[in-house]
Structure formats: C-alpha cells, structure tokens
PDB file of N, CA and C in Angstrom:
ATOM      1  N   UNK A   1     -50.291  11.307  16.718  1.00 59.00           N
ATOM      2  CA  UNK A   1     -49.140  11.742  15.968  1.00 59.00           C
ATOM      3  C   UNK A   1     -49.251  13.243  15.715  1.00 59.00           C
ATOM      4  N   UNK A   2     -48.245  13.958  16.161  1.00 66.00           N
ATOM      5  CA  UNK A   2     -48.078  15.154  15.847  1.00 66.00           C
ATOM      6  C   UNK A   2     -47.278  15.682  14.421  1.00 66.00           C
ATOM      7  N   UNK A   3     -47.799  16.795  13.848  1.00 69.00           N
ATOM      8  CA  UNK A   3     -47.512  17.206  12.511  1.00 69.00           C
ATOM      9  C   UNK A   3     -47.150  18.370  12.636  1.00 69.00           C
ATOM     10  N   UNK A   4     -45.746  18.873  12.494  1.00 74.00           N
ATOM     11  CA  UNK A   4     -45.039  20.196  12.312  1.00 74.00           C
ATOM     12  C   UNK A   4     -44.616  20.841  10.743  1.00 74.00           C
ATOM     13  N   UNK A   5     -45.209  21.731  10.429  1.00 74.00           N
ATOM     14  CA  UNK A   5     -44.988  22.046   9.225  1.00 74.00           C
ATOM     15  C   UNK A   5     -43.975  22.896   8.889  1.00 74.00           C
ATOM     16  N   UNK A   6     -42.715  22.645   8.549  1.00 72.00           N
ATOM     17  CA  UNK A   6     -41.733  23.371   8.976  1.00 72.00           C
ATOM     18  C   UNK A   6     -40.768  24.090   7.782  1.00 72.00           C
ATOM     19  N   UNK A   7     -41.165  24.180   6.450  1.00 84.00           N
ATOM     20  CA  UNK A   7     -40.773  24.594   5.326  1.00 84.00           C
ATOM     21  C   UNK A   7     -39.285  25.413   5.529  1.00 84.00           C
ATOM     22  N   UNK A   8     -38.481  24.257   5.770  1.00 91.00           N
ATOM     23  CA  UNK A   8     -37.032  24.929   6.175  1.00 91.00           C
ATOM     24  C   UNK A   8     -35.860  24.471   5.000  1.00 91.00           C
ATOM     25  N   UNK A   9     -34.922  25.201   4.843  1.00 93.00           N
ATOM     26  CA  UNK A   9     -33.860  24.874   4.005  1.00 93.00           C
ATOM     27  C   UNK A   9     -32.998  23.632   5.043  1.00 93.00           C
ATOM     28  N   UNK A  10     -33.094  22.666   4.032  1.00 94.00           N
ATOM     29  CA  UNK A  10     -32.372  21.411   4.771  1.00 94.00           C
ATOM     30  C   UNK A  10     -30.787  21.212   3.751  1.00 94.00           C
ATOM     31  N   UNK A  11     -29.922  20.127   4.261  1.00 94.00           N
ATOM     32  CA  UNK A  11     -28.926  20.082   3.546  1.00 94.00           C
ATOM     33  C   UNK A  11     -28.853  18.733   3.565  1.00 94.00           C
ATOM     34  N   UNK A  12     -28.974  17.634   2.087  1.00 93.00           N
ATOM     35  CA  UNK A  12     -29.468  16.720   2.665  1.00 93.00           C
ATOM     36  C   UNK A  12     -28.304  15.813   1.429  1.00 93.00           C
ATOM     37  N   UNK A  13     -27.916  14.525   2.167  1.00 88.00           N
ATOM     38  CA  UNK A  13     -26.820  13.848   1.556  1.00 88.00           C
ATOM     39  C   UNK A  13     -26.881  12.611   1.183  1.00 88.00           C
ATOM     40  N   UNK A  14     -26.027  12.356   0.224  1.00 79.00           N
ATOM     41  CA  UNK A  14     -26.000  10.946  -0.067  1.00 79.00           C
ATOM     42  C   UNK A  14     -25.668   9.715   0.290  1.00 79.00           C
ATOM     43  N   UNK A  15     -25.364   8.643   0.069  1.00 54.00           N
ATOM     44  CA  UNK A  15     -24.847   7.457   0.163  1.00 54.00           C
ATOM     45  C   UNK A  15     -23.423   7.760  -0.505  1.00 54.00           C
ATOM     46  N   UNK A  16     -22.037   7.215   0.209  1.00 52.00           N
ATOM     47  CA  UNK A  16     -21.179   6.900   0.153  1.00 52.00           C
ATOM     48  C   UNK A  16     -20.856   6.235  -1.432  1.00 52.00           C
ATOM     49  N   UNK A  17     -20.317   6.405  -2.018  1.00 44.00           N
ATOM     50  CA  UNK A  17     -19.762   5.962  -3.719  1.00 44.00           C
ATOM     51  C   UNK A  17     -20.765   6.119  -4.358  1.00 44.00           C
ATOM     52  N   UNK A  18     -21.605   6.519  -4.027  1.00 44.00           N
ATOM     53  CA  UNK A  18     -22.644   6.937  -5.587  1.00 44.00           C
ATOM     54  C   UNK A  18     -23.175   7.853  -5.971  1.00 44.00           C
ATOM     55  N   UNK A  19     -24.393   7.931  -6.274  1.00 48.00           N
ATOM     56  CA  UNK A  19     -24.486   9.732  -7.292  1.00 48.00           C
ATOM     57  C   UNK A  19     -24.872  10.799  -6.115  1.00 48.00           C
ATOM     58  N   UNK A  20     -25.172  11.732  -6.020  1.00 51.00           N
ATOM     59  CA  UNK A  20     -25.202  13.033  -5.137  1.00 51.00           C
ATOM     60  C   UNK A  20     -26.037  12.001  -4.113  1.00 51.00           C
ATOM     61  N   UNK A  21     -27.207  11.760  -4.768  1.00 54.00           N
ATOM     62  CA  UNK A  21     -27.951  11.152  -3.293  1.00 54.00           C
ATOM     63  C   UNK A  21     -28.244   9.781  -3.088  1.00 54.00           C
ATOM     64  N   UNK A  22     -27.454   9.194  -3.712  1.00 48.00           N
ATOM     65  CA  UNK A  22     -27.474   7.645  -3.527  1.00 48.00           C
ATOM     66  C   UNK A  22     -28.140   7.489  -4.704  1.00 48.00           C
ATOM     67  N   UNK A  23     -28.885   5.751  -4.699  1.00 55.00           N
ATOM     68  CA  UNK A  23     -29.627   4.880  -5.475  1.00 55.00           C
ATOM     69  C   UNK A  23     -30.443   5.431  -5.423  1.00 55.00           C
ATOM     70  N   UNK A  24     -30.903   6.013  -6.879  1.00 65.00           N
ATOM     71  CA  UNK A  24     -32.366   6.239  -7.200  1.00 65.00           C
ATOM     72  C   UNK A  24     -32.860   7.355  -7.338  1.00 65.00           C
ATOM     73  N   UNK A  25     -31.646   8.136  -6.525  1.00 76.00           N
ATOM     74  CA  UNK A  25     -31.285   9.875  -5.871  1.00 76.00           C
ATOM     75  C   UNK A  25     -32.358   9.981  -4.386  1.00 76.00           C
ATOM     76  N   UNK A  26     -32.095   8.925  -3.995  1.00 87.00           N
ATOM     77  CA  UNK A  26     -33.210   8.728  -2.396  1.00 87.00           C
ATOM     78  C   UNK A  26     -32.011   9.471  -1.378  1.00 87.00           C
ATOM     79  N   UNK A  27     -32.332  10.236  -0.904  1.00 93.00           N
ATOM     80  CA  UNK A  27     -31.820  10.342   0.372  1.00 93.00           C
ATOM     81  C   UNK A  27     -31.291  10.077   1.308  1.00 93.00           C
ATOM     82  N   UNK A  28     -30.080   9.886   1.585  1.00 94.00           N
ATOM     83  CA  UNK A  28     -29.739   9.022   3.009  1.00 94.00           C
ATOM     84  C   UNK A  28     -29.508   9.281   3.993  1.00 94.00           C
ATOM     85  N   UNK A  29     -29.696  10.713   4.253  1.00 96.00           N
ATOM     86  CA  UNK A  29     -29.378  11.841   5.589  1.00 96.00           C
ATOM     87  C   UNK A  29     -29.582  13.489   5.243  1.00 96.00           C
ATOM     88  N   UNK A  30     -29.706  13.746   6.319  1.00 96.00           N
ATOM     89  CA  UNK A  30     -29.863  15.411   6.229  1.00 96.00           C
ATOM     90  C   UNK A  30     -29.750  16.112   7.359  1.00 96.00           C
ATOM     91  N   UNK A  31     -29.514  17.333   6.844  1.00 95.00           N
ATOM     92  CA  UNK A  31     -28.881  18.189   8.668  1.00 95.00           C
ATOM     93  C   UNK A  31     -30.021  19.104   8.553  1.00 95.00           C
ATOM     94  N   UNK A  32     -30.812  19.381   9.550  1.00 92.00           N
ATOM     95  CA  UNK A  32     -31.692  19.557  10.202  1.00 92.00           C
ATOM     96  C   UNK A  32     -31.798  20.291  11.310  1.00 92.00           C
ATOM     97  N   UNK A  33     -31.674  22.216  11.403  1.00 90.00           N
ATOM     98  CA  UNK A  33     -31.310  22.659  12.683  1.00 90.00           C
ATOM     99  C   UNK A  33     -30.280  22.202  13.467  1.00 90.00           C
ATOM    100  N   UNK A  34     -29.005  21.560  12.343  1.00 93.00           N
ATOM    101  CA  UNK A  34     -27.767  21.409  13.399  1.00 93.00           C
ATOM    102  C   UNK A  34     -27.366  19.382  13.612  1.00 93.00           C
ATOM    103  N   UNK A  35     -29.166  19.101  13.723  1.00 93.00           N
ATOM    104  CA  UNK A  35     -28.486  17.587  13.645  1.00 93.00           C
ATOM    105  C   UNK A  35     -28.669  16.953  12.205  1.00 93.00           C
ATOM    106  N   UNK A  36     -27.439  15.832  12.273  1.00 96.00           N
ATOM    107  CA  UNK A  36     -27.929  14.934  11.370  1.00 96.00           C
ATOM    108  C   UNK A  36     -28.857  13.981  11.579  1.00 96.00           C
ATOM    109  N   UNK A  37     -29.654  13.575  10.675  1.00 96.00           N
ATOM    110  CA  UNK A  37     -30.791  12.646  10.658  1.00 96.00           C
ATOM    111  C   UNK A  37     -30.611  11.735   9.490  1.00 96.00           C
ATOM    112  N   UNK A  38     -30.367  10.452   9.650  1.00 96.00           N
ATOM    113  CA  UNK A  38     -30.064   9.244   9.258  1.00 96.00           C
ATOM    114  C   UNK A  38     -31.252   8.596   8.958  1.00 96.00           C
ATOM    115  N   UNK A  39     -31.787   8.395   7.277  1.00 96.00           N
ATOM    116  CA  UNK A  39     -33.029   8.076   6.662  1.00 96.00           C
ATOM    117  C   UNK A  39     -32.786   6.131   6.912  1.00 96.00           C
ATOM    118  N   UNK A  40     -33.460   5.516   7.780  1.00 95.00           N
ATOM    119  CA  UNK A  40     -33.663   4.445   7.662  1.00 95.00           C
ATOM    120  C   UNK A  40     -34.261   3.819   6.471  1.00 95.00           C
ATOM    121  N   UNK A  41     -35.853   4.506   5.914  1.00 95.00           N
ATOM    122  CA  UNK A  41     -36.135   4.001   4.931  1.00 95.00           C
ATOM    123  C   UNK A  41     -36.968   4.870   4.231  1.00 95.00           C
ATOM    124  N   UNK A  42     -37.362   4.505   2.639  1.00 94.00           N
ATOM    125  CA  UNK A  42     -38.141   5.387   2.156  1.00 94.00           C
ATOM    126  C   UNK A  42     -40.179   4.932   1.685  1.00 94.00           C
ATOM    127  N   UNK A  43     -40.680   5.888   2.719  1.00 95.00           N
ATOM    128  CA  UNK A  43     -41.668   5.364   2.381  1.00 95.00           C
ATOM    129  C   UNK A  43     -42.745   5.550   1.416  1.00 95.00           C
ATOM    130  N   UNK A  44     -42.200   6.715   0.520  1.00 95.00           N
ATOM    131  CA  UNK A  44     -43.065   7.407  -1.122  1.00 95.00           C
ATOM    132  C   UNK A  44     -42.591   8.015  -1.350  1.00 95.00           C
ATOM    133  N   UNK A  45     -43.041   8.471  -2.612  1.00 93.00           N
ATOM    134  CA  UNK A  45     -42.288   9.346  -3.367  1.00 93.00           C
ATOM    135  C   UNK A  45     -43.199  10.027  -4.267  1.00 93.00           C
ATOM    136  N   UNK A  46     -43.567  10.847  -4.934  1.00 93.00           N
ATOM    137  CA  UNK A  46     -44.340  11.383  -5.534  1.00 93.00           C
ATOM    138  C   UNK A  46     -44.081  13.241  -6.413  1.00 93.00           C
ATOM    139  N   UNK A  47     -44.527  13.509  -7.507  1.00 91.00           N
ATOM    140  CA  UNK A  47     -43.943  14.879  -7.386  1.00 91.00           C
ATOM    141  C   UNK A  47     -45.383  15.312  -7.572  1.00 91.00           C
ATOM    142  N   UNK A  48     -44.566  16.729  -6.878  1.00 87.00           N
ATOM    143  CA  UNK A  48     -45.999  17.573  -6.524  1.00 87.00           C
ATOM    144  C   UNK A  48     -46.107  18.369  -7.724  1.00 87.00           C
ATOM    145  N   UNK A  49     -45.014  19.012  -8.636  1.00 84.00           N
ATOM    146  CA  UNK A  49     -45.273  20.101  -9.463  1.00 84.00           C
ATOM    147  C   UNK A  49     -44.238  19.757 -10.851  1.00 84.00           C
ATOM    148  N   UNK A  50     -43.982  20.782 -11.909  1.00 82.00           N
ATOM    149  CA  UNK A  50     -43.453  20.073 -12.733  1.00 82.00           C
ATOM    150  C   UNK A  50     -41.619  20.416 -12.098  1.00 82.00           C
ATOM    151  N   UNK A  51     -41.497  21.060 -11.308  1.00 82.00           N
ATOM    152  CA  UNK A  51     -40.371  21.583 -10.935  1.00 82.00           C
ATOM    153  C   UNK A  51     -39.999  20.470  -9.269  1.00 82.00           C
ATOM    154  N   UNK A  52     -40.739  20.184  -8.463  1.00 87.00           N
ATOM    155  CA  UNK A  52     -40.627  19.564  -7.429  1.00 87.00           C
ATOM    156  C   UNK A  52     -40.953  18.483  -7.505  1.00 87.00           C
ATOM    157  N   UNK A  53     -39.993  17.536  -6.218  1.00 89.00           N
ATOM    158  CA  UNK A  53     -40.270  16.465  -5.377  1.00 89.00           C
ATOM    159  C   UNK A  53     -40.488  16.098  -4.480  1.00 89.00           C
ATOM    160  N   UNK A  54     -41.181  15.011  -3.734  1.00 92.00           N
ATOM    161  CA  UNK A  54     -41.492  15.133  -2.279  1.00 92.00           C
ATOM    162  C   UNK A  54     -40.753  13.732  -1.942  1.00 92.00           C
ATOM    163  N   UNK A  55     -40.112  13.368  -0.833  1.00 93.00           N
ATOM    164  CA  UNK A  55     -39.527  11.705  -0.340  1.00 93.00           C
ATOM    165  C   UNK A  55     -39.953  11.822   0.650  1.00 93.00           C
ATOM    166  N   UNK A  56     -40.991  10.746   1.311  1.00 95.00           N
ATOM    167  CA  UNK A  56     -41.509  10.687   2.773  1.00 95.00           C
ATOM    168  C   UNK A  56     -40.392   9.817   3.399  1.00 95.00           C
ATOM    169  N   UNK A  57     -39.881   9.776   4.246  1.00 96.00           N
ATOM    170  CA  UNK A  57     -38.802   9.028   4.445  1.00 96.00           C
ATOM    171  C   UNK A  57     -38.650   8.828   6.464  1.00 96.00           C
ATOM    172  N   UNK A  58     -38.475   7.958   6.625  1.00 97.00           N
ATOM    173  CA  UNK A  58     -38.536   7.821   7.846  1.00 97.00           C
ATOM    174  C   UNK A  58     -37.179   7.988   8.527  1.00 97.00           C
ATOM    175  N   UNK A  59     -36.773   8.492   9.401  1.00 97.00           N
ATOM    176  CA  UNK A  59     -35.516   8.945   9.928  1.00 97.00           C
ATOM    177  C   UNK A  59     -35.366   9.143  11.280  1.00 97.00           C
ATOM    178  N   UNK A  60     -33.613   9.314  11.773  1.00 95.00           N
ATOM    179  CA  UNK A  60     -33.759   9.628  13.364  1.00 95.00           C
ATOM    180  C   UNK A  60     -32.519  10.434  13.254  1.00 95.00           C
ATOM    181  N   UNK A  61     -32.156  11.379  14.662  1.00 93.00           N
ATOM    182  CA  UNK A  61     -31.124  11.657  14.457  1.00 93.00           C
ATOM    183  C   UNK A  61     -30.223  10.937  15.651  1.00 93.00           C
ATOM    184  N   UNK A  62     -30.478   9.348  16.062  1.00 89.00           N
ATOM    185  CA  UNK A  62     -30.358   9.024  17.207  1.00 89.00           C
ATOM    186  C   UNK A  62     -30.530   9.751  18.603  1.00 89.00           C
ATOM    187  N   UNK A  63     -31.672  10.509  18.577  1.00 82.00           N
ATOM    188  CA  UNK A  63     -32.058  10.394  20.077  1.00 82.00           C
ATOM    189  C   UNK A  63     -33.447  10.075  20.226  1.00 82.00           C
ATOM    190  N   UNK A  64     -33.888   8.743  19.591  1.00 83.00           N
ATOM    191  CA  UNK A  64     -34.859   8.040  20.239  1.00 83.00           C
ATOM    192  C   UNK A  64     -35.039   7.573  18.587  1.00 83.00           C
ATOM    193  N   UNK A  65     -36.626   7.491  18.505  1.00 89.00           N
ATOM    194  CA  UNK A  65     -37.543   6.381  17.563  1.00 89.00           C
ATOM    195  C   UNK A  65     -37.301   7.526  16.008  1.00 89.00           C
ATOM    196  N   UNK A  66     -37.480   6.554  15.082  1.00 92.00           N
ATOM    197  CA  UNK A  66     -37.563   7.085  13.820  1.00 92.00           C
ATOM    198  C   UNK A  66     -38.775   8.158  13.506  1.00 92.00           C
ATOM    199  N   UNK A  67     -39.053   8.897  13.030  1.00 94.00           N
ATOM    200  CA  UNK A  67     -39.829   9.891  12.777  1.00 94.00           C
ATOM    201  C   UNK A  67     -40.099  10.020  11.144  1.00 94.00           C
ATOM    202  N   UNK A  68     -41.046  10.730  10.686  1.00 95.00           N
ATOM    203  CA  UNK A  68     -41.420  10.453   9.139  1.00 95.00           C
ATOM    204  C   UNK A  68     -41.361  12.000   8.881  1.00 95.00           C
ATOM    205  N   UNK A  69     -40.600  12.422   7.702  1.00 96.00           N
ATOM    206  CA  UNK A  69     -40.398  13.520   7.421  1.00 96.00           C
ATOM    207  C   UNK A  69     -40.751  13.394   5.863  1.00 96.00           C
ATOM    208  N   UNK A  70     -41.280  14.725   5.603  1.00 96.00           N
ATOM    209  CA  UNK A  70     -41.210  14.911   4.173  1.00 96.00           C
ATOM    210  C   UNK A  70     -40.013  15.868   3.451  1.00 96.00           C
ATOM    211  N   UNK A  71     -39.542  15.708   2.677  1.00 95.00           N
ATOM    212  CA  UNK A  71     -38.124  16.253   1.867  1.00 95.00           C
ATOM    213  C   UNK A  71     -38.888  16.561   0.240  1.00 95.00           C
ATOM    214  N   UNK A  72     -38.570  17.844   0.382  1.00 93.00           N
ATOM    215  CA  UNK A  72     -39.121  18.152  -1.384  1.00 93.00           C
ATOM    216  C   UNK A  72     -37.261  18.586  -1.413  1.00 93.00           C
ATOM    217  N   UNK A  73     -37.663  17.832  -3.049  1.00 90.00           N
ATOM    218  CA  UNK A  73     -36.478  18.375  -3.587  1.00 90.00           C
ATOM    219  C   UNK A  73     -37.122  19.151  -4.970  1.00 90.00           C
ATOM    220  N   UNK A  74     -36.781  20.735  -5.026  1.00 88.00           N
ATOM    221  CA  UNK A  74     -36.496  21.528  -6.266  1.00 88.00           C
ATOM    222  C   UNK A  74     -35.760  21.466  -7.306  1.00 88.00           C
ATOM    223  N   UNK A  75     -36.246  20.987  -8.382  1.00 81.00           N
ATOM    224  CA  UNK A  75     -35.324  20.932  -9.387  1.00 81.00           C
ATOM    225  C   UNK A  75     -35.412  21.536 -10.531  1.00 81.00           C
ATOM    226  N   UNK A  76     -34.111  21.726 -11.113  1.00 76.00           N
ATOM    227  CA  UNK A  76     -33.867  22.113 -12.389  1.00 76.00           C
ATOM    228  C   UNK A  76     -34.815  21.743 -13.838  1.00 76.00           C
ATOM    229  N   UNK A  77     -34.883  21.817 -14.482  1.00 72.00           N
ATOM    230  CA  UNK A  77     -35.678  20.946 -15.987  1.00 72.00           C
ATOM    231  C   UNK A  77     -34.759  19.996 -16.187  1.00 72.00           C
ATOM    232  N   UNK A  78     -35.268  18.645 -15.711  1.00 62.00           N
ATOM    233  CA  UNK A  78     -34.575  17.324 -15.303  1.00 62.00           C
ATOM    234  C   UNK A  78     -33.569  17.378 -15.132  1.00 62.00           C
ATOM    235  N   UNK A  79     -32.832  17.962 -14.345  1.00 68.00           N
ATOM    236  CA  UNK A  79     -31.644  17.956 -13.478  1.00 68.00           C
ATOM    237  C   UNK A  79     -31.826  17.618 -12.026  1.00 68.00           C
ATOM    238  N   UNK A  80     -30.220  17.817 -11.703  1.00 68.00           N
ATOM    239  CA  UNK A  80     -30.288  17.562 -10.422  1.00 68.00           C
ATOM    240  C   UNK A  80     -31.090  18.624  -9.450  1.00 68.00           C
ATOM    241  N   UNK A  81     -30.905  18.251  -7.969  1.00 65.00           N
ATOM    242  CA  UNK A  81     -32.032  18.889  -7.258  1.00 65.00           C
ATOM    243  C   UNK A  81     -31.015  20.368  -6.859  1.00 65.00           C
ATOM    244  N   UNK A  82     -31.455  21.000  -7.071  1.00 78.00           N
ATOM    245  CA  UNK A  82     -31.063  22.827  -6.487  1.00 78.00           C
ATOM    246  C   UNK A  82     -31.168  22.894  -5.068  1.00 78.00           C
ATOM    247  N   UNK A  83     -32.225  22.692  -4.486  1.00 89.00           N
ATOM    248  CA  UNK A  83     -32.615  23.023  -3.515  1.00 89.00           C
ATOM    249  C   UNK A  83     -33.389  22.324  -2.853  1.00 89.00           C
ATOM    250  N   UNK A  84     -33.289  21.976  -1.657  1.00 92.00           N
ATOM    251  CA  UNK A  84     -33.759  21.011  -0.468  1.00 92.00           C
ATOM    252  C   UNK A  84     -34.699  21.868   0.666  1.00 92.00           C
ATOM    253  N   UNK A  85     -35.675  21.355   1.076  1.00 94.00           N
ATOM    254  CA  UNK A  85     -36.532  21.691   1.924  1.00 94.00           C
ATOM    255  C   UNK A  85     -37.202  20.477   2.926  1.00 94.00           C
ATOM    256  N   UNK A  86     -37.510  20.683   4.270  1.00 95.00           N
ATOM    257  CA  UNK A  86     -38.129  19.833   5.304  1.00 95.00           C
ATOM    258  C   UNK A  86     -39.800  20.957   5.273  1.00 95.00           C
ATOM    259  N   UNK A  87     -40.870  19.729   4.535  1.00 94.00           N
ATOM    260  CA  UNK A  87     -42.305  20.254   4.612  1.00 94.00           C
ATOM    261  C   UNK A  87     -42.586  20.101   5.639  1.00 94.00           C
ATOM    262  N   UNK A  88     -42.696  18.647   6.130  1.00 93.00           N
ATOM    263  CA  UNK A  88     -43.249  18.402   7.237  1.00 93.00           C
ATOM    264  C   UNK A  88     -42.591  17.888   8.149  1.00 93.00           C
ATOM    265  N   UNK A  89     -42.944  17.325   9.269  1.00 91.00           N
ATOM    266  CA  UNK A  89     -42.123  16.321  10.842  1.00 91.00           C
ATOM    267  C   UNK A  89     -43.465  15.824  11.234  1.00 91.00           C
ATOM    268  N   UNK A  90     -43.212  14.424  11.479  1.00 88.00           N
ATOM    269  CA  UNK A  90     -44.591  13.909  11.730  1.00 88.00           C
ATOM    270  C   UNK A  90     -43.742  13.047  12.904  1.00 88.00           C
ATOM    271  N   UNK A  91     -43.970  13.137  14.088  1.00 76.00           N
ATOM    272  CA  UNK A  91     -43.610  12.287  15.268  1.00 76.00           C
ATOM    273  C   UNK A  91     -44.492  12.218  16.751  1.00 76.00           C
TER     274      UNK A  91
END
C-alpha cells in the first residue's frame, strides 16, 4: 500500500437533507484535484488538536477500487468546520 501525503485544500460535502455534512457531520464526498470522490464508508475518527479533526474514510471517485483517505476538518471553538484538508491517500 502506497501512502501520499498530500496536505491539500479539499471541498468536501454532505448528504442530501441534512446538516452541512450529513449524520454525525461524516462526510459523504469531496472534490479532490477536480474529481469527486464518493465516501463509501467511515473508518475512524479521532481529533488530533483542540481546533482539528481527522475522518479516515474510504472512498472512490469511480475509476476503480475504494481508497482510504484522511480528511481533517478545522474548526471553529465548537463550530462548524472552516476548513477542509486531504492529509493523506493511502491506495
């Protein structure tokens, strides 16, 4: 398995009728250098700092197998997330 560390501004979206990022505020897609990538599932969650989050989340942008990405989300003092980032690409 290869590991790309790619600390990029992502733009990353929700689920259809509910809060910015769905249930739970999990992730359900994100654009990514142009494609979208469609989060099949989430596999942790954890925060790294008192300001950040990390969602390991497994995803594709349909052209081939799911891939495991990490998504920090930056946030406000318990608010919503400001700012979106892709740490890693693990495929």
């Amino acid at each position: 398995m290869t590991t790309r560390v790619a600390g990029e501004s992502i733009e990353v979206r929700g689920a259809p009728g509910g809060d910015s990022l769905g249930d739970g505020g999990a992730p359900r897609a994100f654009l990514w250098r142009g494609r979208l990538h469609r989060v099949s599932r989430v596999v942790d969650r954890w925060q790294e700092d008192c300001r950040g989050e990390v969602w390991r989340v497994c995803a594709s942008s349909g052209r081939g197998a799911d891939e495991v990405f990490d998504l920090r989300a930056d946030r406000e003092d318990g608010g919503a997330a400001v700012a979106w980032s892709l740490v890693a690409a693990r495929g």
